[in-house]
XYZ file of C-alpha atoms in Angstrom:
571
model
C 0.099 0.066 -0.070
C 1.014 3.564 -0.421
C -0.028 5.281 2.832
C 2.927 6.121 5.051
C 5.149 3.158 6.060
C 6.395 4.598 9.327
C 7.571 1.358 10.684
C 10.789 0.704 12.768
C 10.336 -3.043 12.219
C 7.651 -3.414 9.373
C 4.111 -3.045 8.528
C 1.355 -4.030 10.885
C 0.699 -7.373 9.658
C 4.583 -8.048 10.370
C 3.539 -7.708 14.103
C 1.868 -10.973 13.888
C 3.626 -13.002 11.470
C 7.030 -12.629 13.231
C 5.750 -13.798 16.783
C 6.041 -17.370 18.161
C 3.650 -18.868 20.559
C 5.210 -17.418 23.825
C 4.365 -13.934 22.378
C 0.768 -14.809 21.906
C 0.237 -16.036 25.279
C 2.615 -13.713 27.171
C 1.998 -10.635 25.091
C 3.516 -7.499 26.497
C 5.819 -4.941 25.216
C 9.360 -3.715 24.969
C 10.624 -3.238 21.330
C 9.270 0.004 19.677
C 7.457 -0.370 16.530
C 6.011 2.577 14.355
C 3.765 0.239 12.522
C 2.273 1.507 9.238
C 0.672 4.148 11.304
C 1.435 3.508 15.094
C 3.966 2.293 17.478
C 3.980 0.036 20.501
C 6.244 -2.171 22.621
C 6.675 -5.862 22.870
C 8.427 -7.711 25.576
C 10.018 -10.927 24.940
C 9.931 -13.178 28.110
C 12.948 -14.684 29.367
C 12.805 -18.463 29.170
C 12.075 -20.175 32.503
C 14.641 -21.734 34.458
C 14.531 -25.417 34.101
C 13.306 -27.407 37.130
C 14.001 -30.866 38.328
C 11.670 -33.364 36.708
C 9.112 -34.932 38.675
C 10.312 -38.603 39.655
C 6.457 -39.788 39.472
C 6.284 -39.759 35.670
C 9.068 -39.912 33.047
C 8.845 -38.266 29.506
C 7.984 -41.613 28.077
C 6.677 -44.999 29.431
C 9.639 -46.641 31.031
C 11.030 -49.766 29.215
C 13.174 -50.825 31.975
C 11.718 -49.700 35.334
C 11.035 -52.946 37.058
C 11.994 -55.085 39.908
C 15.396 -56.480 40.462
C 16.489 -59.499 38.304
C 17.584 -62.834 39.463
C 20.816 -64.289 38.359
C 19.222 -66.120 35.484
C 18.237 -62.679 33.921
C 14.420 -63.388 34.822
C 12.767 -60.905 37.088
C 11.434 -62.314 40.339
C 7.730 -61.629 39.572
C 7.719 -62.988 35.981
C 6.165 -66.381 36.911
C 3.392 -64.378 38.948
C 2.904 -61.847 36.076
C 2.431 -64.737 33.508
C -0.411 -66.346 35.844
C -2.076 -62.787 36.216
C -2.222 -62.703 32.441
C -4.499 -65.724 32.580
C -6.910 -64.483 35.298
C -10.507 -64.057 34.263
C -12.614 -61.171 35.290
C -14.315 -63.475 38.032
C -10.842 -64.293 39.447
C -9.801 -60.695 39.440
C -12.896 -59.557 41.285
C -12.243 -62.195 43.946
C -8.957 -60.601 44.798
C -8.634 -58.021 47.700
C -8.020 -54.418 46.350
C -4.347 -54.418 47.464
C -3.592 -57.580 45.519
C -5.271 -56.250 42.568
C -3.199 -53.044 42.666
C 0.015 -55.131 43.075
C -0.835 -57.268 40.112
C -1.551 -54.231 37.946
C 1.727 -52.791 38.655
C 3.540 -55.983 37.814
C 1.597 -56.275 34.507
C 2.276 -52.547 33.832
C 6.032 -53.123 34.283
C 5.963 -56.071 31.978
C 4.165 -53.773 29.343
C 6.909 -51.147 29.887
C 9.593 -53.699 28.838
C 7.603 -54.923 25.972
C 7.234 -51.261 24.836
C 10.829 -50.697 25.192
C 11.462 -53.549 22.893
C 9.073 -52.147 20.343
C 6.638 -55.022 20.886
C 3.582 -52.770 20.910
C 0.881 -55.606 20.561
C 2.339 -57.457 23.664
C 2.561 -54.167 25.578
C -0.981 -53.341 24.661
C -2.135 -56.776 25.851
C -0.359 -56.164 29.172
C -1.670 -52.813 29.806
C -5.124 -53.880 29.004
C -4.770 -56.671 31.466
C -3.445 -54.209 34.059
C -6.393 -51.924 33.500
C -8.685 -54.963 34.159
C -7.031 -55.159 37.661
C -7.038 -51.556 38.519
C -8.058 -48.437 36.634
C -4.967 -46.218 36.663
C -4.583 -43.167 34.264
C -0.999 -44.322 33.725
C -2.025 -47.589 32.343
C -4.420 -45.770 29.836
C -1.674 -43.446 28.768
C 0.845 -45.943 28.229
C -1.481 -48.042 26.135
C -2.278 -44.726 24.112
C 1.487 -44.583 23.553
C 1.367 -47.991 21.993
C -1.713 -47.190 19.814
C 0.232 -44.077 18.560
C 3.131 -46.310 17.395
C 0.712 -48.510 15.710
C -1.063 -45.549 13.935
C -4.380 -46.168 15.700
C -4.958 -42.529 16.629
C -8.726 -42.985 17.523
C -7.767 -45.353 20.326
C -5.007 -43.030 21.378
C -7.596 -40.321 21.864
C -10.079 -42.724 23.545
C -7.470 -44.006 26.010
C -6.111 -40.486 26.762
C -9.800 -39.368 27.359
C -10.024 -42.064 30.032
C -6.658 -41.239 31.758
C -7.707 -37.397 31.840
C -11.185 -38.242 33.349
C -9.041 -39.615 36.332
C -6.335 -37.246 36.249
C -7.075 -33.854 34.387
C -3.620 -32.523 34.794
C -1.981 -35.653 33.398
C 0.392 -33.744 31.121
C 1.767 -36.812 29.300
C -1.767 -38.011 28.340
C -2.598 -34.404 27.125
C 0.421 -34.479 25.077
C -0.370 -37.786 23.554
C -3.870 -36.825 22.702
C -2.605 -33.537 21.129
C -0.421 -35.555 18.948
C -3.270 -37.915 18.022
C -5.525 -34.888 17.307
C -2.984 -33.542 14.857
C -2.553 -36.884 13.253
C -6.324 -36.931 12.425
C -6.446 -33.411 11.292
C -8.362 -31.971 14.437
C -5.897 -29.217 14.704
C -7.978 -26.846 16.956
C -8.391 -29.756 19.511
C -4.766 -30.455 19.234
C -3.851 -26.796 19.719
C -5.914 -26.622 22.880
C -4.188 -29.633 24.322
C -0.825 -28.375 23.594
C -1.678 -25.037 25.181
C -2.670 -26.805 28.303
C 0.621 -28.868 28.233
C 2.465 -25.722 28.057
C 0.559 -23.754 30.633
C 0.555 -26.570 33.178
C 4.168 -27.231 32.580
C 5.184 -23.533 32.626
C 6.569 -23.841 29.001
C 9.178 -26.299 29.920
C 8.106 -28.659 27.191
C 9.864 -27.174 24.089
C 8.388 -29.800 21.736
C 4.972 -28.782 22.818
C 5.766 -25.124 22.325
C 7.131 -25.655 18.787
C 3.849 -27.829 18.051
C 1.680 -24.973 19.093
C 3.826 -22.626 16.894
C 3.131 -24.959 13.936
C -0.548 -25.525 14.851
C -1.262 -21.860 14.988
C -0.024 -21.364 11.673
C -1.919 -24.374 10.265
C -5.322 -23.431 11.841
C -4.710 -19.840 10.847
C -3.901 -20.681 7.282
C -6.850 -23.057 6.789
C -9.310 -20.494 8.309
C -7.720 -17.539 6.351
C -8.209 -19.507 2.986
C -11.959 -20.319 3.992
C -12.595 -16.691 5.089
C -10.998 -15.191 2.000
C -12.882 -17.604 -0.360
C -16.251 -17.328 1.150
C -16.594 -13.616 2.409
C -18.158 -10.909 0.464
C -15.550 -8.460 -0.850
C -15.454 -5.188 0.992
C -13.557 -1.977 1.046
C -11.296 -0.996 3.875
C -11.919 2.073 6.304
C -12.647 5.561 4.647
C -9.256 6.792 6.071
C -7.349 3.983 4.702
C -8.875 4.559 1.157
C -8.364 8.288 1.313
C -4.603 7.961 2.362
C -4.114 5.605 -0.619
C -5.951 7.870 -3.056
C -3.937 10.963 -1.852
C -0.638 9.038 -2.651
C -1.604 9.681 -6.363
C -1.905 12.926 -8.078
C -5.389 13.671 -9.565
C -5.467 13.437 -13.378
C -6.494 16.789 -15.197
C -9.963 16.463 -16.738
C -10.153 16.728 -20.594
C -12.797 17.319 -22.996
C -14.461 14.771 -25.399
C -15.832 15.498 -28.679
C -19.116 13.358 -28.086
C -20.418 12.176 -24.916
C -21.305 8.487 -24.436
C -24.383 6.947 -22.322
C -21.908 6.018 -19.517
C -20.398 9.358 -19.098
C -23.156 10.571 -16.561
C -22.038 7.469 -14.512
C -18.510 8.335 -14.757
C -19.102 12.041 -13.562
C -21.329 10.694 -10.826
C -18.437 8.470 -9.763
C -15.872 11.352 -9.751
C -18.343 13.281 -7.497
C -18.610 10.423 -5.070
C -14.863 10.076 -4.990
C -14.489 13.794 -3.969
C -17.083 13.292 -1.382
C -15.434 10.068 -0.096
C -18.540 7.966 -0.796
C -16.253 5.189 -2.041
C -18.843 2.315 -2.220
C -21.034 4.448 -4.407
C -17.994 5.677 -6.426
C -16.839 2.088 -7.090
C -20.385 1.051 -8.330
C -20.617 4.096 -10.421
C -17.414 3.438 -12.166
C -18.413 -0.257 -12.832
C -21.699 1.166 -14.324
C -19.937 3.537 -16.618
C -17.729 0.580 -17.842
C -20.757 -1.593 -18.357
C -22.653 0.713 -20.576
C -19.642 2.389 -22.282
C -18.220 5.854 -21.585
C -15.668 8.368 -23.044
C -13.405 7.903 -20.283
C -13.005 4.092 -20.310
C -9.202 4.011 -19.504
C -9.800 6.190 -16.377
C -12.870 4.310 -15.405
C -10.957 0.904 -15.625
C -8.121 2.439 -13.633
C -10.437 3.480 -10.815
C -12.460 0.370 -10.645
C -9.226 -1.743 -10.739
C -8.075 0.434 -7.839
C -11.030 -0.195 -5.734
C -11.050 -4.035 -6.750
C -7.281 -3.963 -5.475
C -8.502 -2.386 -2.133
C -11.109 -5.156 -1.581
C -8.221 -7.580 -1.679
C -8.714 -8.937 -5.215
C -5.407 -8.220 -6.868
C -6.190 -10.789 -9.781
C -9.308 -8.631 -10.651
C -7.506 -5.352 -10.340
C -4.678 -6.593 -12.736
C -7.299 -7.448 -15.348
C -8.853 -4.014 -15.244
C -5.276 -2.372 -15.467
C -4.451 -4.501 -18.372
C -7.671 -3.303 -20.222
C -6.834 0.340 -19.299
C -3.403 -0.131 -20.923
C -4.640 -1.480 -24.052
C -6.819 1.701 -24.295
C -4.050 4.063 -23.158
C -0.528 2.455 -23.227
C 1.120 5.609 -21.712
C -0.966 5.590 -18.565
C 1.875 6.004 -15.945
C -0.321 5.645 -12.934
C -1.356 2.142 -13.903
C 2.275 1.010 -14.146
C 2.918 2.296 -10.572
C -0.149 0.609 -9.180
C 0.780 -2.582 -10.896
C 4.275 -2.383 -9.432
C 2.815 -2.177 -5.896
C 0.683 -5.212 -6.420
C 3.607 -7.269 -7.859
C 5.695 -6.360 -4.895
C 2.845 -7.172 -2.525
C 2.940 -10.612 -4.280
C 6.709 -10.790 -3.514
C 7.574 -10.354 -7.307
C 10.204 -7.902 -7.109
C 11.474 -8.300 -10.499
C 7.974 -7.582 -11.907
C 7.610 -4.591 -9.627
C 10.817 -2.881 -10.682
C 10.127 -3.535 -14.352
C 6.923 -1.507 -14.145
C 8.714 1.369 -12.582
C 11.259 1.167 -15.281
C 8.620 1.142 -17.881
C 6.653 4.144 -16.189
C 10.110 6.341 -16.283
C 10.552 5.573 -19.914
C 7.059 7.085 -20.513
C 7.417 10.263 -18.204
C 10.646 10.562 -16.157
C 9.236 13.647 -14.406
C 6.177 11.973 -12.954
C 6.509 12.394 -9.299
C 4.284 9.359 -8.340
C 6.811 7.060 -9.630
C 9.476 8.042 -7.238
C 7.315 8.121 -4.263
C 5.992 4.531 -4.811
C 9.248 3.088 -5.705
C 10.536 4.751 -2.573
C 7.968 2.859 -0.652
C 9.069 -0.394 -2.330
C 12.639 0.172 -1.350
C 11.491 1.325 2.302
C 9.745 -2.045 2.859
C 12.543 -4.012 1.682
C 14.880 -1.997 4.159
C 16.796 -0.313 1.338
C 16.663 3.015 3.214
C 19.420 4.668 1.330
C 17.613 4.173 -1.954
C 14.382 5.045 -0.373
C 15.682 8.502 0.592
C 16.884 9.244 -2.869
C 13.476 8.390 -4.166
C 11.659 10.566 -1.748
C 14.055 13.594 -2.424
C 13.245 13.159 -6.176
C 9.643 13.243 -5.276
C 9.932 16.413 -3.397
C 12.099 18.104 -6.292
C 9.232 17.399 -8.749
C 6.359 18.354 -6.483
C 7.197 20.036 -3.181
C 3.497 20.220 -2.071
C 2.978 16.523 -0.956
C 3.092 16.135 2.723
C 3.538 12.289 2.844
C 6.853 12.544 0.756
C 8.352 14.599 3.717
C 6.966 12.220 6.324
C 8.496 9.264 4.404
C 11.798 11.018 3.745
C 12.136 11.639 7.543
C 11.274 8.239 8.553
C 13.705 6.660 6.027
C 16.606 9.014 6.974
C 15.804 8.124 10.507
C 15.976 4.328 9.677
C 19.094 4.818 7.634
C 20.957 6.050 10.729
C 20.681 9.888 9.916
C 18.519 10.669 12.933
C 19.440 14.373 13.012
C 18.492 14.563 9.249
C 15.157 12.929 9.894
C 14.302 15.334 12.623
C 15.382 18.078 10.407
C 13.084 16.959 7.611
C 10.333 16.610 10.069
C 10.671 20.250 11.355
C 10.869 21.372 7.681
C 7.618 19.598 6.977
C 5.935 21.102 10.070
C 6.933 24.696 8.804
C 5.406 24.007 5.300
C 2.426 21.932 6.451
C 1.278 23.739 9.532
C -2.124 22.387 9.564
C -1.128 18.768 8.856
C -2.230 16.421 11.613
C -0.137 13.704 9.916
C 3.037 15.602 10.018
C 2.599 16.265 13.899
C 1.700 12.666 14.416
C 4.709 11.036 12.692
C 7.030 13.503 14.270
C 5.670 12.559 17.619
C 6.477 8.906 16.776
C 10.151 9.642 16.098
C 10.248 11.669 19.416
C 8.731 8.798 21.187
C 11.293 6.506 19.766
C 13.938 8.660 21.312
C 12.015 8.436 24.567
C 11.173 12.071 24.663
C 7.741 11.228 25.932
C 6.575 14.624 26.915
C 7.557 16.165 23.531
C 5.899 13.226 21.806
C 2.642 13.704 23.674
C 2.524 17.444 22.746
C 2.862 16.434 19.072
C 0.253 13.809 19.468
C -2.076 16.503 21.083
C -1.399 18.942 18.348
C -2.309 16.287 15.763
C -5.665 15.562 17.667
C -6.421 19.155 17.582
C -5.946 19.241 13.707
C -7.482 16.011 12.850
C -10.949 17.126 11.954
C -12.560 13.786 13.414
C -10.964 11.468 10.742
C -7.534 10.627 11.980
C -7.337 7.893 14.831
C -3.647 7.343 15.099
C -2.554 10.151 17.421
C -5.086 8.626 20.024
C -3.503 5.071 19.478
C -0.055 6.512 19.923
C -1.187 8.265 23.151
C -2.657 4.926 24.309
C 0.720 3.203 23.644
C 2.657 5.739 25.782
C 0.162 5.534 28.560
C 0.169 1.819 28.581
C 3.863 1.035 28.151
C 5.601 4.039 29.470
C 3.266 5.621 31.979
C 1.771 2.214 33.132
C -1.681 3.774 33.054
C -3.776 1.107 31.680
C -7.227 2.840 32.084
C -6.143 5.929 30.251
C -4.701 3.809 27.672
C -7.737 1.829 26.973
C -9.769 5.281 26.945
C -7.524 6.709 24.242
C -7.952 3.397 22.303
C -11.639 3.697 22.640
C -11.631 7.210 21.083
C -9.586 6.099 18.325
C -12.238 3.440 17.444
C -15.075 5.925 17.737
C -13.216 7.802 14.873
C -12.447 4.630 12.850
C -14.206 1.549 14.036
C -12.625 -0.571 11.281
C -9.029 0.662 11.958
C -6.803 -2.375 11.864
C -4.064 -0.748 14.247
C -6.687 0.493 16.666
C -8.353 -2.736 16.901
C -5.049 -4.499 17.347
C -3.660 -2.253 20.063
C -6.951 -2.340 21.992
C -6.827 -6.195 21.882
C -3.074 -6.047 22.992
C -3.912 -3.825 26.003
C -6.946 -6.229 26.949
C -4.883 -9.316 26.410
C -2.110 -8.051 28.636
C -4.824 -7.023 31.232
C -6.108 -10.756 31.201
C -9.344 -9.851 29.521
C -8.952 -12.524 26.796
C -12.650 -12.705 25.941
C -12.901 -8.913 25.342
C -9.555 -8.898 23.392
C -10.752 -11.508 21.096
C -13.726 -9.457 20.021
C -11.385 -6.803 18.667
C -9.211 -9.254 16.980
C -12.436 -10.527 15.269
C -13.187 -6.894 14.115
C -9.855 -6.627 12.478
C -10.233 -10.032 10.950
C -13.313 -8.843 9.267
C -11.441 -6.071 7.258
C -8.083 -7.536 6.809
C -7.420 -7.361 2.972
C -4.842 -9.915 2.108
C -4.472 -13.764 2.938
C -1.174 -13.251 4.751
C -2.477 -10.280 6.724
C -5.586 -12.157 7.930
C -3.454 -15.275 8.766
C -1.362 -13.161 11.127
C -4.269 -11.977 13.183
C -5.868 -15.252 13.016
C -2.691 -16.820 14.705
C -3.133 -14.238 17.363
C -6.810 -14.919 17.816
C -6.448 -18.686 17.841
C -3.799 -18.444 20.564
C -6.433 -16.322 22.603
C -9.106 -18.793 22.042
C -6.804 -21.685 23.174
C -5.882 -19.579 26.354
C -9.703 -19.150 26.882
C -10.442 -22.895 26.368
C -7.841 -23.603 28.978
C -9.414 -21.351 31.607
C -12.783 -22.904 30.888
C -11.443 -26.523 31.173
C -9.321 -25.639 34.260
C -11.025 -22.940 36.210
C -9.212 -23.827 39.271
C -6.004 -22.901 37.395
C -7.295 -19.720 35.554
C -4.985 -17.559 37.902
C -2.027 -19.441 36.411
C -3.169 -18.693 32.791
C -3.927 -15.140 33.623
C -0.637 -14.493 35.363
C 1.212 -15.834 32.199
C -0.909 -13.727 30.021
C 0.069 -10.570 31.877
């Protein structure tokens, strides 16, 4: 996209895609991010110190934990164990409880030996007989381990269910059931079990943590594909669209010799566009194309633009191709195609489009601003600086070029130059809420909190009720620097009153609520963002975060007596 990319670490969607499971569950903050439009901190927790393992349960069924052997190599209870294997249910019921428990332990030990020898069928038989003597969660869990090795995953789940009914905190049974759920494509159930394993075990089980990371991506990917395929295409927020439109110069109107039927629709679309009635504008451009108009290339350009903003890059490229067939020297379309190709990770195509645009008109300022955006997002800040400076030389009246130049200089290590550019921008664009906001972000990054707050307040004063980011930035300073959670939440709510569909405002609100342990409320804001996420990769990032919150909520419901442990980790 071509709105300001004021990110120290990357765009908003990068906030989610770069995190592991510990982040999702222990969300907090310490690394400053000026993300696409805002900044916030993330705290990476220190790994817990390893504790001594419990002697009651090993990490797998013991293959050699047994009574001592006689000189002939035979265990002392083997003859008795062989007899127990032949006992009928009547004989078992006739034994006193103590004797049944002793027999079950002997059979279990024999089962462990068979398991250690990879003789899973023999182990299953022994564990089954042990269960007949005494209902013990360990016996069910050990038999589940055998079934897992024989690929009988439904039986693994059944045995683990039985074990967990007797001992809900039996981590080994939870872990084995989670593995079986994953093997049977029950990914959400697997995720919930692995979550319980991690929380109960205080994240000491690294394999379980890695499994959660993998499953979060798997579940999110599946859901993202389903949502993208099934949901109705929709435009992003009004502010998002207006920022995108402002990044391109308005084409000069021209006269036509003879008007066509669709010209009235085209003119209506232009009026809707100026009034920021974007849904109506998109429909009117489509109608003009449908019936035929004198401005067909321009109408295709605008319909393609709106189509792209709904997340349909393929449809947008089709309209852009048709427009170029009518008007091959349409520079703006080359630039827009370049941004789409870059979003699709096709850098070669993107740079080729910019080169073609320059061949047509080397003095078109839009080319250099958007190519600067591409360089910026690929951390090529020195090249981005050159592009933004060229943009300003060709058109010194575009505020976002000054903002991006300042940020690129700052990111490139020229901090004083970045601050200087911001101040020049403030002198030139005195009434620009955006200029004050992004200057405030740079000041916040330098830990000049009071000065940053002043800039955010000035931006709020100038924002005319349509610019939510200064409120979000104030929320972040209150939350992470001033430790005033209530004030942070209040500022975030004000931002959402201005722009209810703001991705960053919904994201930050969810972070605040998550860190305060209010998972259910945080999830509501994540789901709002989920509704407006444009691309599949962006949607997958937010879904990973949301699925982790859902798993955490599931843990609290399943283990209410341990909700405090989950909440303390979330904080």
